Coordinates of C-alpha atoms in Angstrom, one line a residue:
X83 CA 16.8 4.2 -11.3
X84 CA 14.1 1.7 -12.3
X85 CA 10.7 2.8 -11.0
X86 CA 9.3 6.2 -10.0
X87 CA 7.2 5.2 -7.0
X88 CA 7.9 6.6 -3.6
X89 CA 11.0 4.5 -3.1
X90 CA 12.5 5.3 -6.5
X91 CA 11.7 9.0 -6.3
X92 CA 13.1 9.3 -2.7
X93 CA 16.3 7.6 -3.9
X94 CA 16.6 9.8 -7.0
X95 CA 16.0 12.9 -5.0
X96 CA 18.7 12.0 -2.5
X97 CA 21.2 11.1 -5.2
X98 CA 20.6 14.2 -7.2
X99 CA 21.0 16.4 -4.1
X100 CA 24.5 14.9 -3.7
X101 CA 25.4 15.7 -7.2
X102 CA 25.0 12.3 -8.8
X103 CA 23.8 12.0 -12.4
X104 CA 20.5 10.2 -12.2
X105 CA 18.0 8.8 -14.8
X106 CA 14.7 7.5 -13.6
X107 CA 12.8 5.0 -15.8
X108 CA 9.0 4.8 -15.1
X109 CA 6.7 2.5 -17.0
X110 CA 3.5 4.6 -16.3
X111 CA 2.5 7.9 -17.7
X112 CA 2.7 9.4 -14.2
X113 CA 4.9 9.2 -11.1
X114 CA 3.9 7.8 -7.7
X115 CA 3.5 4.2 -8.4
X116 CA 1.0 2.7 -5.9
X117 CA 0.3 6.2 -4.6
X118 CA -2.2 8.0 -6.9
X119 CA -4.5 10.8 -5.9
X120 CA -7.7 11.3 -8.0
X121 CA -10.9 13.2 -7.9
X122 CA -14.5 12.1 -8.3
X123 CA -16.8 14.1 -10.6
X124 CA -18.1 15.9 -7.5
X125 CA -14.6 17.1 -6.7
X126 CA -13.9 14.7 -3.7
X127 CA -10.3 13.8 -3.5
X128 CA -9.6 10.0 -3.1
X129 CA -6.5 7.9 -2.8
X130 CA -6.5 5.1 -5.4
X131 CA -3.6 3.5 -3.7
X132 CA -1.7 4.2 -0.4
X133 CA -3.8 6.3 1.9
X134 CA -3.2 6.3 5.7
X135 CA -0.1 7.3 7.6
X136 CA 0.8 7.8 11.2
X137 CA 2.2 10.7 13.2
X138 CA 5.6 9.0 13.8
X139 CA 6.2 8.5 10.0
X140 CA 9.0 11.1 10.2
X141 CA 10.2 10.8 6.6
X142 CA 6.8 11.4 5.1
X143 CA 6.1 14.3 7.4
X144 CA 9.5 15.8 6.5
X145 CA 8.5 15.8 2.9
X146 CA 5.1 17.3 3.8
X147 CA 6.9 20.2 5.4
X148 CA 9.4 20.5 2.6
X149 CA 6.7 20.8 -0.1
X150 CA 4.4 23.1 1.9
X151 CA 1.5 20.6 2.1
X152 CA -1.3 20.7 4.7
X153 CA -2.1 17.9 7.1
X154 CA -5.5 17.8 8.8
X155 CA -7.6 15.5 11.0
X156 CA -10.1 13.1 9.4
X157 CA -12.5 13.0 12.4
X158 CA -12.2 9.2 12.5
X159 CA -9.5 6.7 13.4
X160 CA -8.1 4.0 11.1
X161 CA -7.8 1.7 14.0
X162 CA -11.3 1.9 15.3
X163 CA -14.0 0.3 13.2
X164 CA -17.5 -0.7 14.1
X165 CA -17.8 -4.4 13.3
X166 CA -21.0 -5.4 11.5
X167 CA -22.3 -8.9 10.7
X168 CA -21.2 -10.4 14.0
X169 CA -22.6 -9.9 17.6
X170 CA -19.9 -7.8 19.1
X171 CA -18.7 -4.2 19.4
X172 CA -15.6 -2.2 18.6
X173 CA -14.9 -1.8 22.3
X174 CA -15.2 -5.6 22.9
X175 CA -13.0 -6.4 19.9
X176 CA -10.3 -3.9 21.1
X177 CA -10.3 -5.5 24.5
X178 CA -10.2 -9.0 23.0
X179 CA -7.2 -8.1 20.8
X180 CA -5.3 -7.1 23.8
X181 CA -5.7 -10.7 25.1
X182 CA -4.3 -12.4 22.0
X183 CA -0.7 -13.6 22.3
X184 CA 1.2 -13.1 19.1
X185 CA 2.6 -16.6 18.5
X186 CA 2.4 -18.7 15.3
X187 CA -0.1 -17.6 12.6
X188 CA -2.9 -15.2 13.2
X189 CA -5.4 -18.1 13.1
X190 CA -3.4 -20.1 15.6
X191 CA -3.0 -17.1 18.0
X192 CA -6.8 -16.4 17.8
X193 CA -7.7 -20.0 18.5
X194 CA -5.6 -20.0 21.6
X195 CA -6.9 -16.7 23.0
X196 CA -9.6 -16.5 25.7
X197 CA -12.1 -14.6 23.6
X198 CA -15.5 -15.2 22.0
X199 CA -16.1 -16.5 18.5
X200 CA -17.6 -13.2 17.4
X201 CA -14.5 -11.4 18.7
X202 CA -12.2 -13.9 17.0
X203 CA -13.9 -13.6 13.7
X204 CA -13.9 -9.8 13.9
X205 CA -10.2 -9.7 14.6
X206 CA -9.5 -12.2 11.8
X207 CA -11.5 -10.1 9.4
X208 CA -9.7 -7.0 10.4
X209 CA -6.3 -8.6 9.8
X210 CA -7.3 -10.2 6.5
X211 CA -8.7 -6.9 5.2
X212 CA -5.6 -4.9 6.2
X213 CA -3.1 -7.5 5.0
X214 CA -5.0 -8.6 1.9
X215 CA -4.3 -12.2 2.6
X216 CA -5.7 -15.3 4.4
X217 CA -5.0 -15.1 8.1
X218 CA -4.0 -18.8 8.2
X219 CA -0.7 -17.8 6.6
X220 CA -0.1 -14.4 8.2
X221 CA 2.5 -14.1 11.0
X222 CA 0.7 -13.3 14.3
X223 CA 3.3 -10.6 14.9
X224 CA 1.1 -8.3 12.7
X225 CA -1.4 -8.2 15.6
X226 CA 1.0 -5.8 17.3
X227 CA 1.9 -3.8 14.2
X228 CA 0.8 -2.7 10.8
X229 CA -2.9 -2.8 10.0
X230 CA -4.1 -4.6 13.1
X231 CA -4.0 -2.3 16.1
X232 CA -7.6 -1.8 17.4
X233 CA -7.5 1.6 19.0
X234 CA -5.6 4.7 18.3
X235 CA -5.6 8.4 17.7
X236 CA -7.5 10.3 15.0
X237 CA -6.2 9.6 11.6
X238 CA -4.9 12.5 9.4
X239 CA -4.7 13.2 5.7
X240 CA -2.8 15.4 3.3
X241 CA -5.4 17.9 1.9
X242 CA -3.5 18.1 -1.4
X243 CA -3.4 14.3 -1.7
X244 CA -0.6 11.8 -1.1
X245 CA 0.3 12.1 -4.7
X246 CA 1.5 15.7 -4.0
X247 CA 4.6 14.1 -2.3
X248 CA 5.4 12.2 -5.5
X249 CA 4.9 15.3 -7.6
X250 CA 7.2 17.3 -5.3
X251 CA 9.9 14.7 -5.5
X252 CA 9.5 14.5 -9.3
X253 CA 9.9 18.3 -9.6
X254 CA 13.1 18.1 -7.6
X255 CA 14.5 15.4 -9.8
X256 CA 13.3 17.3 -12.9
X257 CA 13.8 16.1 -16.5
X258 CA 15.7 13.1 -15.3
X259 CA 12.4 11.2 -15.0
X260 CA 11.4 9.4 -18.2
X261 CA 7.8 8.4 -18.2
X262 CA 6.3 5.6 -20.3
X263 CA 9.7 4.0 -20.4
X264 CA 9.5 0.5 -18.8
X265 CA 12.5 -1.6 -18.2
X266 CA 12.3 -4.7 -20.3
X267 CA 15.5 -6.4 -19.2
X268 CA 18.6 -5.7 -17.2
X269 CA 22.1 -6.9 -18.0
X270 CA 24.8 -6.3 -15.5
X271 CA 28.5 -6.9 -14.7
X272 CA 30.5 -5.8 -11.7
X273 CA 31.4 -2.6 -13.6
X274 CA 28.0 -1.4 -14.9
X275 CA 24.4 -1.9 -15.9
X276 CA 22.5 -1.9 -19.2
X277 CA 18.7 -1.5 -19.1
X278 CA 16.7 -2.3 -22.2
X279 CA 13.6 -0.2 -22.8
X280 CA 11.3 0.3 -25.8
X281 CA 13.1 3.6 -26.5
X282 CA 16.6 2.0 -26.5
X283 CA 19.3 1.0 -24.0
X284 CA 20.2 3.0 -21.0
X285 CA 23.7 2.4 -19.4
X286 CA 24.8 3.3 -16.0
X287 CA 27.5 2.6 -13.4
X288 CA 24.8 1.2 -11.0
X289 CA 21.1 0.9 -10.9
X290 CA 18.6 1.2 -8.0
X291 CA 15.7 -1.3 -8.7
X292 CA 12.6 0.3 -7.1
X293 CA 9.9 -2.0 -8.5
X294 CA 7.0 -3.6 -6.6
X295 CA 8.0 -7.2 -5.6
X296 CA 5.4 -8.7 -7.9
X297 CA 6.9 -6.9 -10.9
X298 CA 10.5 -7.6 -9.9
X299 CA 9.7 -11.3 -9.9
X300 CA 9.1 -11.1 -13.7
X301 CA 11.9 -8.8 -14.8
X302 CA 14.7 -10.6 -16.7
X303 CA 18.2 -10.2 -15.3
X304 CA 21.4 -11.3 -17.1
X305 CA 23.1 -12.8 -15.2
X306 CA 20.1 -13.9 -13.0
X307 CA 19.8 -12.5 -9.5
X308 CA 21.1 -14.7 -6.7
X309 CA 19.2 -17.9 -5.9
X310 CA 18.6 -16.6 -2.4
X311 CA 16.8 -13.5 -3.7
X312 CA 14.9 -15.3 -6.4
X313 CA 13.7 -17.9 -3.9
X314 CA 12.4 -15.3 -1.5
X315 CA 10.7 -13.4 -4.3
X316 CA 9.1 -16.5 -5.5
X317 CA 7.8 -17.4 -2.0
X318 CA 6.8 -13.8 -1.1
X319 CA 3.0 -13.5 -1.0
X320 CA 1.5 -10.3 -2.5
X321 CA -1.6 -8.8 -0.9
X322 CA -4.7 -8.7 -3.0
X323 CA -7.0 -5.8 -2.4
X324 CA -9.3 -3.2 -4.0
X325 CA -10.8 0.2 -3.2
X326 CA -14.1 1.6 -4.1
X327 CA -15.1 5.3 -3.9
X328 CA -18.7 6.3 -4.2
X329 CA -20.0 9.9 -4.1
X330 CA -22.3 10.8 -1.2
X331 CA -25.4 12.9 -2.1
X332 CA -26.0 14.1 1.4
X333 CA -23.7 15.4 4.2
X334 CA -22.7 12.7 6.7
X335 CA -20.6 12.3 9.8
X336 CA -17.1 10.8 10.0
X337 CA -17.4 7.0 10.4
X338 CA -15.5 3.7 10.1
X339 CA -17.5 0.5 9.6
X340 CA -16.1 -3.1 9.0
X341 CA -18.1 -5.7 7.2
X342 CA -16.8 -8.8 9.0
X343 CA -18.4 -11.4 6.7
X344 CA -17.5 -9.7 3.4
X345 CA -14.0 -8.6 4.5
X346 CA -14.1 -4.9 3.7
X347 CA -14.4 -1.6 5.6
X348 CA -15.8 1.8 4.8
X349 CA -15.1 5.2 6.1
X350 CA -16.2 8.8 5.7
X351 CA -13.9 11.5 6.8
X352 CA -13.3 15.2 7.2
X353 CA -11.3 17.2 4.6
X354 CA -10.8 20.9 4.1
X355 CA -12.3 23.3 6.7
X356 CA -13.4 20.4 8.9
X357 CA -16.2 19.5 6.4
X358 CA -16.8 15.8 5.7
X359 CA -15.7 15.0 2.1
X360 CA -18.7 13.9 0.0
X361 CA -17.4 10.4 -0.7
X362 CA -17.7 6.9 0.9
X363 CA -14.4 5.1 0.8
X364 CA -14.1 1.3 0.8
X365 CA -11.2 -1.1 1.1
X366 CA -11.5 -4.9 0.6
X367 CA -8.7 -7.2 1.4
X368 CA -7.8 -10.9 0.4
X369 CA -8.4 -12.8 -2.8
X370 CA -11.5 -14.4 -1.3
X371 CA -13.1 -11.0 -0.5
X372 CA -12.5 -9.8 -4.1
X373 CA -14.2 -12.9 -5.4
X374 CA -17.2 -12.4 -3.2
X375 CA -17.5 -8.8 -4.3
X376 CA -17.1 -9.8 -7.9
X377 CA -14.5 -7.0 -8.4
X378 CA -13.2 -8.5 -11.6
X379 CA -16.7 -7.8 -13.1
X380 CA -16.8 -4.2 -12.0
X381 CA -18.2 -2.3 -9.0
X382 CA -21.9 -3.3 -9.2
X383 CA -21.9 -6.1 -6.6
X384 CA -19.8 -4.1 -4.2
X385 CA -22.1 -1.1 -4.5
X386 CA -25.1 -3.2 -3.6
X387 CA -23.3 -4.7 -0.7
X388 CA -22.3 -1.2 0.4
X389 CA -26.0 -0.1 0.3
X390 CA -26.9 -3.0 2.6
X391 CA -24.0 -2.3 5.0
X392 CA -24.5 1.5 5.2
X393 CA -28.2 2.3 4.8
X394 CA -27.4 5.5 6.6
X395 CA -25.6 6.9 3.6
X396 CA -27.1 8.4 0.4
X397 CA -25.0 7.1 -2.5
X398 CA -24.6 8.5 -6.0
X399 CA -23.5 5.3 -7.8
X400 CA -23.2 7.3 -11.1
X401 CA -20.1 9.0 -9.6
X402 CA -17.6 6.3 -8.5
X403 CA -14.1 5.0 -9.0
X404 CA -12.8 1.4 -8.6
X405 CA -9.1 0.7 -7.9
X406 CA -7.8 -2.9 -8.1
X407 CA -3.9 -2.8 -8.5
X408 CA -4.1 -5.6 -11.0
X409 CA -2.5 -3.8 -13.8
X410 CA 0.9 -5.0 -15.0
X411 CA 3.0 -2.3 -13.2
X412 CA 1.7 -3.3 -9.8
X413 CA 0.3 -6.9 -9.9
X414 CA -0.9 -6.7 -6.3
X415 CA -0.8 -4.3 -3.4
X416 CA 2.1 -4.9 -1.0
X417 CA 4.2 -7.7 0.5
X418 CA 2.6 -10.0 3.1
X419 CA 4.6 -11.1 6.2
X420 CA 4.2 -14.8 6.8
X421 CA 5.8 -17.0 9.4
X422 CA 7.5 -18.9 6.6
X423 CA 9.9 -16.1 5.9
X424 CA 12.7 -15.4 8.4
X425 CA 15.2 -12.7 9.0
X426 CA 17.7 -14.1 6.5
X427 CA 14.9 -14.0 3.9
X428 CA 14.1 -10.4 4.4
X429 CA 17.8 -9.6 4.3
X430 CA 18.0 -11.3 0.9
X431 CA 15.4 -9.0 -0.5
X432 CA 17.5 -6.0 0.4
X433 CA 21.0 -7.3 -0.3
X434 CA 22.9 -5.6 -3.0
X435 CA 24.1 -7.7 -6.0
X436 CA 27.0 -6.2 -7.9
X437 CA 25.9 -2.7 -9.2
X438 CA 22.3 -3.5 -8.4
X439 CA 20.7 -1.9 -5.3
X440 CA 17.1 -2.8 -4.3
X441 CA 14.5 -0.8 -2.5
X442 CA 10.7 -0.7 -2.1
X443 CA 8.2 -1.2 0.7
X444 CA 8.8 -5.0 0.6
X445 CA 12.4 -4.4 1.7
X446 CA 11.4 -2.6 4.9
X447 CA 10.3 -5.3 7.4
X448 CA 9.5 -2.6 10.0
X449 CA 7.3 -0.5 7.7
X450 CA 6.3 -3.0 5.0
X451 CA 3.2 -2.0 3.0
X452 CA 3.5 1.7 4.0
X453 CA 4.5 4.9 2.3
X454 CA 7.0 5.5 5.1
X455 CA 8.6 2.1 4.4
X456 CA 9.0 2.9 0.7
X457 CA 10.5 6.3 1.4
X458 CA 12.9 5.0 4.0
X459 CA 14.0 2.2 1.7
X460 CA 14.7 4.7 -1.1
X461 CA 17.0 6.8 1.2
X462 CA 18.8 3.6 2.3
X463 CA 19.3 2.6 -1.3
X464 CA 20.7 6.0 -2.2
X465 CA 23.3 5.7 0.6
X466 CA 24.1 2.2 -0.5
X467 CA 24.5 3.2 -4.1
X468 CA 27.1 5.8 -3.2
X469 CA 28.8 3.7 -0.6

């Protein structure tokens, strides 16, 4: 197993439960990959990576029950955000979104829709934030799916943090997880695999490759992966996004606000005992947004923007965390669905090659970018590896 994110851990857990001998190689000093729960100095729990999930994410909820975790309401809805910086309302944007026909790219679909310019810009901002990419290249199908619905039920959270799922899976797999052991190269034949690591070579009958798509693009394989898989990986856009968490000095109410011009949104939400957690959460999406917020230079510009956007909040800028996903074991957030990639392309990402099986959120077109997609892909990979 190469990678101990949600996909790799789910696959390893499923294989170990069936009696397979499993070794999990993880480059980081922790499990979870792009899921990472942390605390501010004031004790507030934040999700440095994957955060929101839905009630119909059955695989994730099954693990919540298995590990005895607690799910509670946030008091706000991921899908409902007050747009600021344009002359419209959340209600008007939701009504406008229902009039958009999902054809072509998001920009093309919005241009053809009978809606106002303010509504058009708010919807485009919403999609670019959630998808972390320019809407001119995003398939309009996302308007009916991930990250771009405009009304919905109250969002929920895991009180112990999403990272508790990774920790639970890692406990189940046990000592078979090797941290700080990155795969440097993979050699394979029809009869087996050799993975080179800084600690030496690991051999196996088969390998499940559970790396983020952006990392998989750069891992050397001998012989190389098929041209079809390499071509799709090379063409697959990777979302660019960042998260900022700033402690709140004073109690606040649950809220969700979208900065349309600057392409980020903020939320405050309930945690334990129904109390609002003392932190302001922010998520910015698209390379252009990160440049405007000068994220590469640190959080200062973003914090000042947040003060302008949310004057109702009392911020403690001495207690904050910034997450960018730019480090070498992520190199981006999640896969972006564009109209340039068809069904055959997505199949190529998943297709087994000799003893190599592939999983990760980028291999689940129906739940791409989500924890549920990663988990389901890992279970599928486990079945395929034993098949």
